[in-house]
Amino acid sequence: MEKKPRLDRIDKKILEILSQDGRISYQKLSEQVNLTARPCLERVRLLERAGIIRGYSAIIELPEPEHTFVIQAQIALADHGHSQAAFEQEVRKTPEVLDCWLVGGSFDFLVRIGCRNMEHYRLLADTWLTSKKFRVDKIVTITELQAIKRA
């Protein structure tokens, strides 16, 4: 890295423009700072080598999530032997089910469910709870509030 040069008004203008639009073409940049393209490019490269311009980035604004309401449900079946296969088939075909794991312990399944709202989840859970095919004993839920770390 070179010694940081003193910035003149053209360097400052280049930095101002690049901070607003890091993808601007050298031709457009040179027009805005009243230089030809080659000297403008040389100034940008000098600013990069000197560490004044340390990189370029994109400002990201993701669209609204498809599932604004995500539930993790621990599900216990009343009769594992007869209803497990049917329940597994059900979760595989249910679009609201984002993830499903067969787990050990007090519950049989851990299921992540994406829904539009609480009523949407309630209708889905009621369908599972009232189905004689699945024989769901209980569902314990928690609501995801914020992702802290995702792999």
Coordinates of C-alpha atoms in Angstrom, one line a residue:
M1 CA 0.0 0.0 0.0
E2 CA 1.3 3.4 -1.0
K3 CA 1.5 6.4 1.2
K4 CA -1.8 8.2 1.4
P5 CA -1.7 11.1 -1.1
R6 CA -3.1 14.5 -0.4
L7 CA -6.5 14.8 -1.9
D8 CA -7.3 17.6 -4.2
R9 CA -10.8 18.7 -5.2
I10 CA -10.9 16.2 -8.2
D11 CA -10.0 13.3 -5.9
K12 CA -12.7 14.4 -3.4
K13 CA -15.2 14.6 -6.2
I14 CA -14.2 11.1 -7.5
L15 CA -14.7 9.7 -4.0
E16 CA -18.0 11.4 -3.5
I17 CA -19.3 10.0 -6.8
L18 CA -18.0 6.5 -6.2
S19 CA -19.5 6.5 -2.7
Q20 CA -22.9 7.1 -4.3
D21 CA -22.4 4.7 -7.3
G22 CA -19.5 2.3 -7.1
R23 CA -20.5 0.8 -10.5
I24 CA -20.3 4.0 -12.5
S25 CA -18.3 3.6 -15.7
Y26 CA -15.0 5.4 -15.9
Q27 CA -16.3 7.3 -18.9
K28 CA -19.2 8.7 -16.9
L29 CA -17.1 9.3 -13.9
S30 CA -14.5 11.2 -16.0
E31 CA -17.2 13.4 -17.5
Q32 CA -18.6 14.3 -14.0
V33 CA -15.1 15.3 -12.7
N34 CA -14.1 17.0 -16.0
L35 CA -11.2 14.7 -16.8
T36 CA -10.5 12.4 -19.7
A37 CA -11.1 8.7 -19.0
R38 CA -7.4 7.7 -18.7
P39 CA -6.3 10.2 -16.1
C40 CA -9.6 9.6 -14.2
L41 CA -8.8 5.8 -14.2
E42 CA -5.3 6.5 -13.0
R43 CA -6.6 8.6 -10.1
V44 CA -9.0 5.9 -9.0
R45 CA -6.3 3.2 -9.1
L46 CA -3.9 5.5 -7.1
L47 CA -6.7 6.0 -4.5
E48 CA -7.2 2.2 -4.4
R49 CA -3.5 1.5 -4.0
A50 CA -3.2 4.1 -1.3
G51 CA -6.0 2.3 0.7
I52 CA -8.3 5.3 0.5
I53 CA -10.7 3.3 -1.6
R54 CA -10.7 0.0 0.2
G55 CA -13.4 -1.8 -1.8
Y56 CA -16.8 -1.7 -3.4
S57 CA -20.0 -3.1 -2.1
A58 CA -23.7 -3.5 -3.0
I59 CA -26.5 -2.2 -0.9
I60 CA -28.9 -5.0 -0.5
E61 CA -32.6 -4.7 0.2
L62 CA -34.2 -8.1 0.3
P63 CA -37.9 -8.5 -0.6
E64 CA -40.4 -9.3 2.1
P65 CA -40.1 -12.9 3.2
E66 CA -42.7 -15.3 1.7
H67 CA -43.5 -16.6 5.2
T68 CA -43.8 -13.6 7.6
F69 CA -44.7 -15.9 10.5
V70 CA -42.4 -18.9 11.2
I71 CA -43.3 -21.5 13.9
Q72 CA -41.2 -24.3 15.3
A73 CA -43.5 -27.0 16.4
Q74 CA -42.5 -30.0 18.6
I75 CA -45.0 -32.8 17.7
A76 CA -45.7 -36.0 19.7
L77 CA -47.7 -38.8 18.1
A78 CA -49.9 -41.0 20.2
D79 CA -49.1 -44.1 18.2
H80 CA -45.7 -44.2 16.5
G81 CA -46.0 -47.5 14.8
H82 CA -49.2 -46.8 12.9
S83 CA -49.1 -43.0 12.3
Q84 CA -45.4 -42.1 11.8
A85 CA -45.3 -43.0 8.1
A86 CA -48.5 -41.2 7.4
F87 CA -47.4 -38.1 9.2
E88 CA -44.0 -38.1 7.4
Q89 CA -45.8 -38.3 4.1
E90 CA -48.1 -35.4 5.1
V91 CA -45.3 -33.0 6.1
R92 CA -43.4 -33.8 2.8
K93 CA -46.4 -32.7 0.7
T94 CA -47.4 -29.7 2.9
P95 CA -45.9 -26.5 1.3
E96 CA -46.0 -24.6 4.7
V97 CA -43.5 -27.1 6.2
L98 CA -40.1 -25.6 5.6
D99 CA -38.1 -28.3 7.5
C100 CA -38.9 -31.4 9.5
W101 CA -36.7 -33.7 11.6
L102 CA -37.5 -37.0 13.3
V103 CA -36.1 -36.4 16.9
G104 CA -35.6 -38.4 20.0
G105 CA -36.9 -37.4 23.5
S106 CA -40.3 -36.3 24.6
F107 CA -41.4 -35.4 21.0
D108 CA -41.2 -37.3 17.7
F109 CA -40.8 -34.4 15.2
L110 CA -39.4 -30.9 15.1
V111 CA -41.1 -29.0 12.3
R112 CA -40.5 -25.5 11.0
I113 CA -43.7 -24.1 9.5
G114 CA -43.9 -20.9 7.4
C115 CA -47.3 -19.2 7.5
R116 CA -48.9 -15.8 6.5
N117 CA -50.2 -15.3 10.1
M118 CA -51.3 -17.0 13.3
E119 CA -54.7 -18.0 11.8
H120 CA -53.0 -19.7 8.9
Y121 CA -50.9 -21.8 11.4
R122 CA -53.9 -22.5 13.6
L123 CA -55.9 -24.0 10.7
L124 CA -52.9 -26.2 9.7
A125 CA -52.3 -27.4 13.3
D126 CA -56.1 -28.1 13.8
T127 CA -56.0 -30.2 10.6
W128 CA -53.2 -32.3 12.1
L129 CA -54.6 -32.5 15.6
T130 CA -58.1 -33.7 14.4
S131 CA -56.8 -36.2 11.9
K132 CA -57.4 -39.8 12.9
K133 CA -54.7 -40.9 10.4
F134 CA -51.9 -39.0 12.3
R135 CA -53.1 -39.4 15.9
V136 CA -51.1 -36.3 17.1
D137 CA -51.0 -36.4 20.9
K138 CA -49.7 -32.8 21.3
I139 CA -48.0 -29.9 19.6
V140 CA -45.8 -27.4 21.5
T141 CA -44.9 -24.4 19.5
I142 CA -42.5 -21.5 19.6
T143 CA -42.4 -18.5 17.3
E144 CA -39.3 -17.4 15.5
L145 CA -38.8 -13.7 16.2
Q146 CA -35.4 -13.0 14.6
A147 CA -32.6 -15.0 13.0
I148 CA -29.4 -14.5 14.9
K149 CA -27.3 -17.0 12.9
R150 CA -28.2 -19.2 10.0
A151 CA -25.9 -21.8 8.4

